[in-house]
Amino acid sequence: MRGVHDILPAEAAKWERVEGTARRVFEAYGYEEIRLPVFERTELFARGIGEVTDIVQKEMYTFLDRAGEAVTLRPEATASLLRAYIEHGLHVHPKPVRLYTMGPMFRYERPQAGRYRQFHQLNVEALGDDHPALDAQVIGMLVEFFRALELAGRLQLQLNSLGDAKCRPVYRERLLEYLRAHAAALCAECRDRMERNPLRVLDCKTPACRPVLDAAPSVQEALCDDCRRHFADVREYLDAMAIPYVLNDRLVRGLDYYVRTTFELTTAELGAQNAVAGGGRYDGLIELLGGPPDPGIGFAIGIERVVLLLPPPAEGREGRKPFAFLIPLGAPALRALLPVATAARASAVTVELGYGDRKLRSELERANRLGAAWAVIVGETELARGEAVLRDMASGAQHTVALPELARELARRFEVERSRS
Ligand code: AMP
């Protein structure tokens, strides 16, 4: 299938690092994990994302299930998360209710480097609180996540305010008027988009459109007093936390529901797909979806793009090599070593076990190839004495251990080795 990808074992360490860092950072800020289904009623996304957005009009994986119900593979997580917030009455908890989730999203986009049809996101939402200090701390946490991955220096934080239900429509009209007057100088897509969603036109990447769009009226000048004050406070708090940002009054984001604070983290390193994370405030959306009039703010991080920025892990797949290779010689020895292998693994020691049907020499070669630190040999003689031979694969030195002690001995040596490295 086009636009999907496998995450191979050699890459999984990076994914674990990204997800582990997210958990650690988000939980330090009091966020709790919520796990959501990957499909929902189509109607939820149509309402929650906006009928006139690219996502809803062109990119959703929608199908009728066997009962004839229209369902959609989630293209983003916010709508599902808010559905769960409403459905389970999570709004009764102290505000803001802080939640995060992670997993695959599905969008029928044209695949290219850094853009997939099944991709993965980390999503964070803080619900029921509209204080500008919350906006600043949500953005601060996003930056902190990238600091923890040592990527913050390679990213730029872009910040804007889109106004609210009061001032945004006024700006929309003013912008539309301007775009209509300059329609002849805009590309076909801009002209097509402008009546439906004029703010999105500001996003157009076509070079020929830029002069007109760059000279378009700024949303900043259209903000009402409340929005202006809110945004000034957000910026003041970001300054207080020494979080650098650039003001970008052309930043509109692809989803319809954003109001007031919006932001994106961009990089110059990934070509056209330069957004690594984005988010914003969506006061009014919870109510629109049938819930209480709670405001909300959140962001999504694209995991594939974070992984693309990360350096390869230092030790590659080394971590998976067995500490010991157990070599039974014959079926009775295999029966004696099976429970030893189980016990060693239960103490988190990675061991591999032969089947007892090969020559000692070829089994030792195999232990060597696997990179095992120790070989454990049990032949007929050792079995009769209730012993095993432990062979240091590096030096070739050997000594015997009583079989009942073997698993414990391996665990002990494993600990010694680990504390040394
Ligand atoms: P959005 O939900 O569109 O604001 O996207 C949030 C983040 O998800 C973006 O900044 C990207 O990092 C990532 N993202 C969005 N769409 C894709 C895609 N098709 N393939 C890979 N990553 C994506």
Short mmCIF file of C-alpha atoms and ligand atoms in Angstrom, two decimals:
data_model
loop_
_atom_site.label_atom_id
_atom_site.label_comp_id
_atom_site.label_asym_id
_atom_site.label_seq_id
_atom_site.Cartn_x
_atom_site.Cartn_y
_atom_site.Cartn_z
CA MET A 1 0.00 0.00 0.00
CA ARG A 2 1.24 3.49 -0.78
CA GLY A 3 1.84 5.82 2.14
CA VAL A 4 2.16 3.20 4.87
CA HIS A 5 5.42 1.98 6.38
CA ASP A 6 6.85 -0.67 8.63
CA ILE A 7 8.89 0.20 11.69
CA LEU A 8 11.64 -2.39 11.68
CA PRO A 9 13.38 -3.65 14.83
CA ALA A 10 16.51 -1.60 14.02
CA GLU A 11 14.38 1.56 14.18
CA ALA A 12 12.23 0.61 17.15
CA ALA A 13 14.75 1.97 19.67
CA LYS A 14 14.14 5.49 18.37
CA TRP A 15 10.37 5.05 18.64
CA GLU A 16 10.71 3.78 22.19
CA ARG A 17 12.87 6.77 23.03
CA VAL A 18 10.32 9.22 21.61
CA GLU A 19 7.37 7.56 23.33
CA GLY A 20 9.25 7.11 26.62
CA THR A 21 10.33 10.76 26.64
CA ALA A 22 6.74 11.83 25.95
CA ARG A 23 5.41 9.82 28.88
CA ARG A 24 8.06 11.13 31.25
CA VAL A 25 7.69 14.79 30.26
CA PHE A 26 3.88 14.82 29.98
CA GLU A 27 3.38 13.00 33.27
CA ALA A 28 5.67 15.47 35.06
CA TYR A 29 3.17 18.14 33.98
CA GLY A 30 0.26 16.11 35.37
CA TYR A 31 -1.06 14.64 32.10
CA GLU A 32 -2.66 11.20 32.15
CA GLU A 33 -2.84 8.75 29.30
CA ILE A 34 -6.10 8.01 27.51
CA ARG A 35 -6.31 5.34 24.78
CA LEU A 36 -8.87 5.84 22.07
CA PRO A 37 -10.33 3.77 19.23
CA VAL A 38 -8.87 4.29 15.75
CA PHE A 39 -12.27 4.63 14.12
CA GLU A 40 -15.34 6.68 14.97
CA ARG A 41 -18.57 7.78 13.33
CA THR A 42 -17.74 9.90 10.28
CA GLU A 43 -20.04 12.61 11.59
CA LEU A 44 -17.76 13.23 14.61
CA PHE A 45 -14.84 14.25 12.41
CA ALA A 46 -17.00 16.21 9.99
CA ARG A 47 -18.26 18.32 12.89
CA GLY A 48 -15.12 18.36 14.99
CA ILE A 49 -12.61 19.19 12.27
CA GLY A 50 -14.84 21.29 10.04
CA GLU A 51 -16.78 20.46 6.88
CA VAL A 52 -14.74 22.81 4.70
CA THR A 53 -11.27 21.60 5.69
CA ASP A 54 -8.99 19.62 3.37
CA ILE A 55 -8.99 16.76 5.85
CA VAL A 56 -12.74 16.29 5.80
CA GLN A 57 -13.26 17.07 2.13
CA LYS A 58 -10.41 15.09 0.62
CA GLU A 59 -8.38 13.06 3.07
CA MET A 60 -10.57 10.85 5.23
CA TYR A 61 -10.62 7.07 5.05
CA THR A 62 -14.37 6.65 5.23
CA PHE A 63 -16.40 3.51 4.61
CA LEU A 64 -19.74 1.96 5.41
CA ASP A 65 -19.53 -0.88 7.91
CA ARG A 66 -21.63 -4.01 7.56
CA ALA A 67 -24.58 -2.33 9.26
CA GLY A 68 -24.42 0.55 6.78
CA GLU A 69 -23.02 3.03 9.27
CA ALA A 70 -20.50 5.60 7.97
CA VAL A 71 -17.27 5.22 9.91
CA THR A 72 -13.88 6.89 9.47
CA LEU A 73 -10.35 5.96 10.43
CA ARG A 74 -9.33 8.86 12.65
CA PRO A 75 -7.38 11.56 10.81
CA GLU A 76 -6.45 13.24 14.12
CA ALA A 77 -7.06 12.61 17.80
CA THR A 78 -8.69 15.72 19.23
CA ALA A 79 -12.24 14.97 18.09
CA SER A 80 -12.10 11.42 19.51
CA LEU A 81 -10.57 12.62 22.74
CA LEU A 82 -13.25 15.26 23.23
CA ARG A 83 -15.92 12.68 22.41
CA ALA A 84 -14.52 10.51 25.22
CA TYR A 85 -14.31 13.54 27.56
CA ILE A 86 -17.99 14.23 26.99
CA GLU A 87 -19.15 10.59 26.94
CA HIS A 88 -17.46 9.68 30.24
CA GLY A 89 -18.20 12.95 32.02
CA LEU A 90 -14.49 13.68 32.59
CA HIS A 91 -15.35 17.36 32.99
CA VAL A 92 -16.32 16.73 36.63
CA HIS A 93 -12.61 16.36 37.48
CA PRO A 94 -10.55 19.37 38.63
CA LYS A 95 -9.76 21.69 35.71
CA PRO A 96 -7.80 21.69 33.58
CA VAL A 97 -8.34 18.02 32.79
CA ARG A 98 -5.00 16.99 31.31
CA LEU A 99 -4.83 14.08 28.88
CA TYR A 100 -2.42 12.64 26.36
CA THR A 101 -2.63 9.85 23.83
CA MET A 102 -0.51 8.37 21.07
CA GLY A 103 -1.07 6.19 18.05
CA PRO A 104 -1.74 5.96 14.32
CA MET A 105 -3.70 8.53 12.30
CA PHE A 106 -4.95 8.10 8.75
CA ARG A 107 -5.12 10.69 5.98
CA TYR A 108 -5.42 10.10 2.27
CA GLU A 109 -2.66 12.52 1.28
CA ARG A 110 -0.12 12.34 -1.53
CA PRO A 111 2.75 10.37 0.03
CA GLN A 112 6.24 11.90 0.01
CA ALA A 113 9.24 12.09 2.33
CA GLY A 114 7.87 12.72 5.83
CA ARG A 115 4.25 12.43 4.67
CA TYR A 116 2.36 9.17 5.01
CA ARG A 117 -1.21 7.93 4.83
CA GLN A 118 -0.83 6.08 8.11
CA PHE A 119 1.36 8.13 10.44
CA HIS A 120 1.68 8.44 14.20
CA GLN A 121 1.09 11.27 16.59
CA LEU A 122 1.56 12.18 20.22
CA ASN A 123 -1.45 14.25 21.28
CA VAL A 124 -1.91 16.40 24.33
CA GLU A 125 -5.05 18.24 25.44
CA ALA A 126 -5.76 20.47 28.47
CA LEU A 127 -9.49 20.97 28.93
CA GLY A 128 -11.76 23.28 30.90
CA ASP A 129 -9.42 26.22 31.49
CA ASP A 130 -8.76 29.30 29.35
CA HIS A 131 -6.07 31.10 31.34
CA PRO A 132 -3.23 32.38 29.13
CA ALA A 133 -0.74 30.88 31.61
CA LEU A 134 -2.08 27.47 30.59
CA ASP A 135 -1.40 28.25 26.92
CA ALA A 136 2.16 29.22 27.82
CA GLN A 137 2.70 26.08 29.88
CA VAL A 138 1.27 23.79 27.19
CA ILE A 139 3.69 25.36 24.70
CA GLY A 140 6.43 25.15 27.34
CA MET A 141 5.81 21.43 27.73
CA LEU A 142 5.99 20.93 23.97
CA VAL A 143 9.36 22.69 23.90
CA GLU A 144 10.50 20.71 26.94
CA PHE A 145 9.73 17.44 25.13
CA PHE A 146 12.05 18.48 22.30
CA ARG A 147 14.69 19.71 24.76
CA ALA A 148 14.67 16.30 26.42
CA LEU A 149 15.35 14.76 22.99
CA GLU A 150 18.07 17.37 22.35
CA LEU A 151 16.21 18.62 19.28
CA ALA A 152 14.89 21.97 20.53
CA GLY A 153 17.81 23.90 19.02
CA ARG A 154 16.92 22.65 15.55
CA LEU A 155 13.30 23.81 15.71
CA GLN A 156 11.58 27.13 15.53
CA LEU A 157 8.43 27.96 17.48
CA GLN A 158 5.92 29.97 15.44
CA LEU A 159 3.14 31.71 17.25
CA ASN A 160 -0.07 33.44 16.27
CA SER A 161 -3.50 34.33 17.58
CA LEU A 162 -6.51 33.75 15.36
CA GLY A 163 -9.02 35.70 17.42
CA ASP A 164 -12.28 34.27 18.70
CA ALA A 165 -15.92 33.95 17.71
CA LYS A 166 -16.26 37.73 18.15
CA CYS A 167 -13.36 39.11 16.11
CA ARG A 168 -12.47 36.23 13.79
CA PRO A 169 -15.58 36.62 11.54
CA VAL A 170 -14.79 40.31 11.12
CA TYR A 171 -11.26 39.45 10.04
CA ARG A 172 -12.55 36.71 7.76
CA GLU A 173 -14.71 39.24 5.91
CA ARG A 174 -11.89 41.74 5.64
CA LEU A 175 -9.54 39.05 4.29
CA LEU A 176 -12.12 37.72 1.86
CA GLU A 177 -12.69 41.19 0.48
CA TYR A 178 -8.95 41.60 -0.04
CA LEU A 179 -8.61 38.18 -1.70
CA ARG A 180 -11.52 38.82 -4.03
CA ALA A 181 -9.91 42.09 -5.11
CA HIS A 182 -6.65 40.26 -5.88
CA ALA A 183 -8.10 36.97 -7.15
CA ALA A 184 -6.57 37.39 -10.61
CA ALA A 185 -3.07 37.17 -9.11
CA LEU A 186 -3.79 33.96 -7.16
CA CYS A 187 -3.46 30.31 -8.18
CA ALA A 188 -6.50 28.18 -9.05
CA GLU A 189 -6.41 26.42 -5.68
CA CYS A 190 -6.43 29.71 -3.77
CA ARG A 191 -9.34 30.99 -5.82
CA ASP A 192 -11.17 27.75 -5.23
CA ARG A 193 -10.51 27.80 -1.51
CA MET A 194 -11.03 31.42 -0.76
CA GLU A 195 -14.83 31.54 -0.58
CA ARG A 196 -15.01 28.43 1.60
CA ASN A 197 -12.06 28.99 3.89
CA PRO A 198 -10.22 32.26 3.26
CA LEU A 199 -7.85 31.87 6.22
CA ARG A 200 -6.44 28.69 4.74
CA VAL A 201 -5.48 30.58 1.60
CA LEU A 202 -2.79 32.35 3.65
CA ASP A 203 -1.08 28.96 3.90
CA CYS A 204 -0.55 28.56 0.13
CA LYS A 205 2.99 27.52 -0.78
CA THR A 206 2.82 28.61 -4.45
CA PRO A 207 5.59 31.25 -4.91
CA ALA A 208 3.49 33.31 -7.34
CA CYS A 209 0.79 33.77 -4.67
CA ARG A 210 3.15 34.91 -1.93
CA PRO A 211 3.39 38.65 -2.75
CA VAL A 212 -0.41 39.03 -2.63
CA LEU A 213 -0.74 36.86 0.49
CA ASP A 214 2.14 38.54 2.30
CA ALA A 215 0.47 41.89 1.78
CA ALA A 216 -2.94 40.63 2.98
CA PRO A 217 -4.47 42.19 6.12
CA SER A 218 -3.01 40.74 9.32
CA VAL A 219 -5.18 38.92 11.85
CA GLN A 220 -3.15 40.65 14.55
CA GLU A 221 -4.68 44.01 13.67
CA ALA A 222 -8.18 42.56 13.81
CA LEU A 223 -8.05 41.06 17.32
CA CYS A 224 -10.67 42.29 19.78
CA ASP A 225 -9.55 43.64 23.15
CA ASP A 226 -10.04 40.34 24.99
CA CYS A 227 -8.07 38.37 22.40
CA ARG A 228 -5.37 41.02 22.26
CA ARG A 229 -4.96 40.90 26.05
CA HIS A 230 -4.98 37.09 26.11
CA PHE A 231 -2.28 36.93 23.46
CA ALA A 232 -0.15 39.60 25.14
CA ASP A 233 -0.30 37.58 28.37
CA VAL A 234 0.67 34.34 26.61
CA ARG A 235 3.71 36.09 25.13
CA GLU A 236 4.64 37.63 28.45
CA TYR A 237 4.55 34.21 30.14
CA LEU A 238 6.60 32.64 27.34
CA ASP A 239 9.17 35.38 27.85
CA ALA A 240 9.12 34.70 31.60
CA MET A 241 9.98 31.06 30.81
CA ALA A 242 12.68 32.20 28.34
CA ILE A 243 11.00 30.33 25.48
CA PRO A 244 11.95 31.94 22.18
CA TYR A 245 9.37 32.19 19.38
CA VAL A 246 8.69 34.06 16.19
CA LEU A 247 5.41 35.81 15.62
CA ASN A 248 3.84 34.55 12.39
CA ASP A 249 0.54 36.23 11.57
CA ARG A 250 0.20 33.94 8.52
CA LEU A 251 0.06 30.79 10.65
CA VAL A 252 -3.50 29.47 10.31
CA ARG A 253 -3.28 25.64 10.74
CA GLY A 254 -5.34 23.10 8.83
CA LEU A 255 -8.17 22.45 11.25
CA ASP A 256 -11.15 24.74 11.43
CA TYR A 257 -11.71 24.86 15.12
CA TYR A 258 -8.69 26.84 16.31
CA VAL A 259 -9.26 30.14 18.11
CA ARG A 260 -6.82 32.50 19.81
CA THR A 261 -3.41 30.95 20.47
CA THR A 262 -2.04 28.78 17.64
CA PHE A 263 1.50 27.51 17.25
CA GLU A 264 3.72 25.27 15.23
CA LEU A 265 7.21 23.87 15.61
CA THR A 266 9.02 23.87 12.29
CA THR A 267 12.38 22.69 11.02
CA ALA A 268 14.47 23.61 8.02
CA GLU A 269 15.74 20.03 7.78
CA LEU A 270 12.79 18.10 6.37
CA GLY A 271 12.09 19.90 3.10
CA ALA A 272 8.46 20.68 2.34
CA GLN A 273 7.15 18.76 5.35
CA ASN A 274 8.57 21.31 7.75
CA ALA A 275 6.00 21.10 10.56
CA VAL A 276 7.02 18.73 13.33
CA ALA A 277 4.26 19.67 15.74
CA GLY A 278 1.34 22.03 15.88
CA GLY A 279 -1.58 22.98 18.02
CA GLY A 280 -3.70 25.66 19.51
CA ARG A 281 -6.75 26.67 21.46
CA TYR A 282 -10.20 25.44 20.47
CA ASP A 283 -12.65 27.08 22.90
CA GLY A 284 -16.19 26.26 21.80
CA LEU A 285 -15.41 22.90 20.19
CA ILE A 286 -16.43 20.78 23.19
CA GLU A 287 -19.79 22.51 23.26
CA LEU A 288 -20.14 22.10 19.49
CA LEU A 289 -19.69 18.35 19.99
CA GLY A 290 -22.51 18.25 22.53
CA GLY A 291 -20.52 18.76 25.76
CA PRO A 292 -20.27 21.47 28.41
CA PRO A 293 -19.00 24.95 27.40
CA ASP A 294 -15.43 24.04 28.36
CA PRO A 295 -12.51 25.65 26.57
CA GLY A 296 -9.51 23.60 25.50
CA ILE A 297 -5.99 23.74 24.14
CA GLY A 298 -3.70 21.05 22.78
CA PHE A 299 -1.11 19.98 20.28
CA ALA A 300 -0.04 17.07 18.10
CA ILE A 301 3.51 15.93 17.41
CA GLY A 302 4.26 13.89 14.26
CA ILE A 303 6.34 10.95 15.48
CA GLU A 304 7.76 10.03 12.05
CA ARG A 305 9.17 13.52 11.65
CA VAL A 306 10.71 13.47 15.14
CA VAL A 307 12.29 10.09 14.36
CA LEU A 308 13.70 11.50 11.10
CA LEU A 309 15.48 14.19 13.14
CA LEU A 310 16.96 11.81 15.72
CA PRO A 311 20.50 10.47 15.34
CA PRO A 312 20.87 6.68 15.07
CA PRO A 313 21.03 5.04 18.50
CA ALA A 314 24.59 4.56 19.74
CA GLU A 315 24.49 0.83 20.27
CA GLY A 316 22.31 -0.26 17.35
CA ARG A 317 20.89 -3.73 17.92
CA GLU A 318 23.70 -4.81 20.26
CA GLY A 319 21.29 -4.75 23.19
CA ARG A 320 19.44 -7.77 21.84
CA LYS A 321 22.38 -10.19 21.73
CA PRO A 322 22.18 -13.08 24.18
CA PHE A 323 24.22 -12.93 27.36
CA ALA A 324 24.57 -16.71 27.36
CA PHE A 325 24.10 -19.46 24.83
CA LEU A 326 23.03 -22.72 26.51
CA ILE A 327 24.35 -25.82 24.72
CA PRO A 328 22.71 -29.12 25.65
CA LEU A 329 24.38 -32.18 24.12
CA GLY A 330 21.57 -34.70 23.73
CA ALA A 331 17.87 -34.78 24.59
CA PRO A 332 18.19 -35.37 28.38
CA ALA A 333 20.49 -32.31 28.66
CA LEU A 334 17.95 -30.26 26.70
CA ARG A 335 15.25 -31.27 29.21
CA ALA A 336 17.56 -30.16 32.06
CA LEU A 337 18.36 -26.78 30.43
CA LEU A 338 14.82 -25.80 29.34
CA PRO A 339 13.78 -24.76 32.89
CA VAL A 340 17.17 -23.08 33.43
CA ALA A 341 16.57 -20.92 30.35
CA THR A 342 13.09 -20.03 31.62
CA ALA A 343 14.43 -19.07 35.06
CA ALA A 344 17.26 -16.94 33.60
CA ARG A 345 14.85 -15.12 31.30
CA ALA A 346 12.52 -14.50 34.24
CA SER A 347 15.43 -12.55 35.80
CA ALA A 348 15.70 -10.54 32.54
CA VAL A 349 18.84 -12.32 31.33
CA THR A 350 18.66 -12.86 27.56
CA VAL A 351 19.67 -16.46 26.87
CA GLU A 352 19.42 -18.68 23.83
CA LEU A 353 19.10 -22.43 23.94
CA GLY A 354 20.34 -25.05 21.46
CA TYR A 355 18.31 -28.16 20.66
CA GLY A 356 20.88 -30.74 21.71
CA ASP A 357 21.22 -32.29 18.27
CA ARG A 358 24.42 -30.64 17.03
CA LYS A 359 28.15 -31.04 17.65
CA LEU A 360 29.72 -28.97 20.39
CA ARG A 361 32.08 -27.27 17.97
CA SER A 362 29.39 -25.93 15.67
CA GLU A 363 27.32 -24.81 18.68
CA LEU A 364 30.32 -22.87 20.04
CA GLU A 365 30.74 -21.26 16.64
CA ARG A 366 27.13 -20.26 16.80
CA ALA A 367 27.56 -18.78 20.31
CA ASN A 368 30.41 -16.76 18.88
CA ARG A 369 28.37 -15.53 15.95
CA LEU A 370 25.48 -14.49 18.18
CA GLY A 371 27.93 -12.50 20.30
CA ALA A 372 27.12 -14.37 23.53
CA ALA A 373 29.42 -13.52 26.44
CA TRP A 374 29.07 -17.03 27.87
CA ALA A 375 28.48 -20.54 26.59
CA VAL A 376 26.94 -23.05 28.98
CA ILE A 377 27.67 -26.66 28.10
CA VAL A 378 25.83 -29.69 29.48
CA GLY A 379 26.79 -33.08 28.06
CA GLU A 380 26.19 -36.58 29.40
CA THR A 381 29.10 -36.40 31.89
CA GLU A 382 28.02 -33.02 33.28
CA LEU A 383 24.42 -34.19 33.51
CA ALA A 384 25.44 -37.30 35.47
CA ARG A 385 27.32 -35.06 37.93
CA GLY A 386 24.52 -32.49 38.11
CA GLU A 387 26.81 -29.79 36.73
CA ALA A 388 27.25 -27.40 33.84
CA VAL A 389 30.41 -25.98 32.27
CA LEU A 390 30.53 -22.19 31.97
CA ARG A 391 32.80 -20.99 29.20
CA ASP A 392 33.91 -17.39 28.91
CA MET A 393 33.64 -16.84 25.15
CA ALA A 394 36.23 -14.07 25.14
CA SER A 395 39.04 -15.84 27.03
CA GLY A 396 38.05 -19.49 26.63
CA ALA A 397 38.40 -19.99 30.40
CA GLN A 398 36.01 -22.63 31.81
CA HIS A 399 34.67 -23.64 35.19
CA THR A 400 31.79 -25.73 36.51
CA VAL A 401 28.59 -24.70 38.28
CA ALA A 402 26.03 -26.96 39.98
CA LEU A 403 22.89 -27.23 37.78
CA PRO A 404 20.45 -26.04 40.47
CA GLU A 405 22.65 -22.91 40.89
CA LEU A 406 23.00 -22.23 37.17
CA ALA A 407 20.17 -19.74 36.57
CA ARG A 408 21.12 -17.74 39.66
CA GLU A 409 24.80 -17.76 38.66
CA LEU A 410 23.94 -16.42 35.19
CA ALA A 411 21.78 -13.68 36.71
CA ARG A 412 24.60 -12.75 39.12
CA ARG A 413 27.20 -12.52 36.35
CA PHE A 414 24.76 -10.57 34.19
CA GLU A 415 24.33 -8.02 37.00
CA VAL A 416 28.12 -7.70 37.45
CA GLU A 417 28.55 -7.10 33.72
CA ARG A 418 25.73 -4.55 33.61
CA SER A 419 27.03 -2.56 36.56
CA ARG A 420 30.44 -2.45 34.83
CA SER A 421 29.14 -1.10 31.50
P1 AMP B 1 -1.98 18.38 12.20
O1 AMP B 1 -2.88 17.45 12.94
O2 AMP B 1 -2.26 18.46 10.74
O3 AMP B 1 -1.81 19.70 12.87
O4 AMP B 1 -0.53 17.69 12.27
C1 AMP B 1 0.24 17.66 13.43
C2 AMP B 1 1.56 17.02 13.11
O5 AMP B 1 1.37 15.69 12.64
C3 AMP B 1 2.31 17.70 11.98
O6 AMP B 1 3.08 18.76 12.47
C4 AMP B 1 3.18 16.58 11.46
O7 AMP B 1 4.35 16.44 12.24
C5 AMP B 1 2.31 15.36 11.66
N1 AMP B 1 1.63 14.97 10.42
C6 AMP B 1 0.48 15.46 9.90
N2 AMP B 1 0.15 14.84 8.76
C7 AMP B 1 1.11 13.92 8.53
C8 AMP B 1 1.34 12.94 7.50
N3 AMP B 1 0.49 12.78 6.50
N4 AMP B 1 2.45 12.16 7.59
C9 AMP B 1 3.31 12.31 8.63
N5 AMP B 1 3.14 13.19 9.62
C10 AMP B 1 2.06 14.00 9.58
#
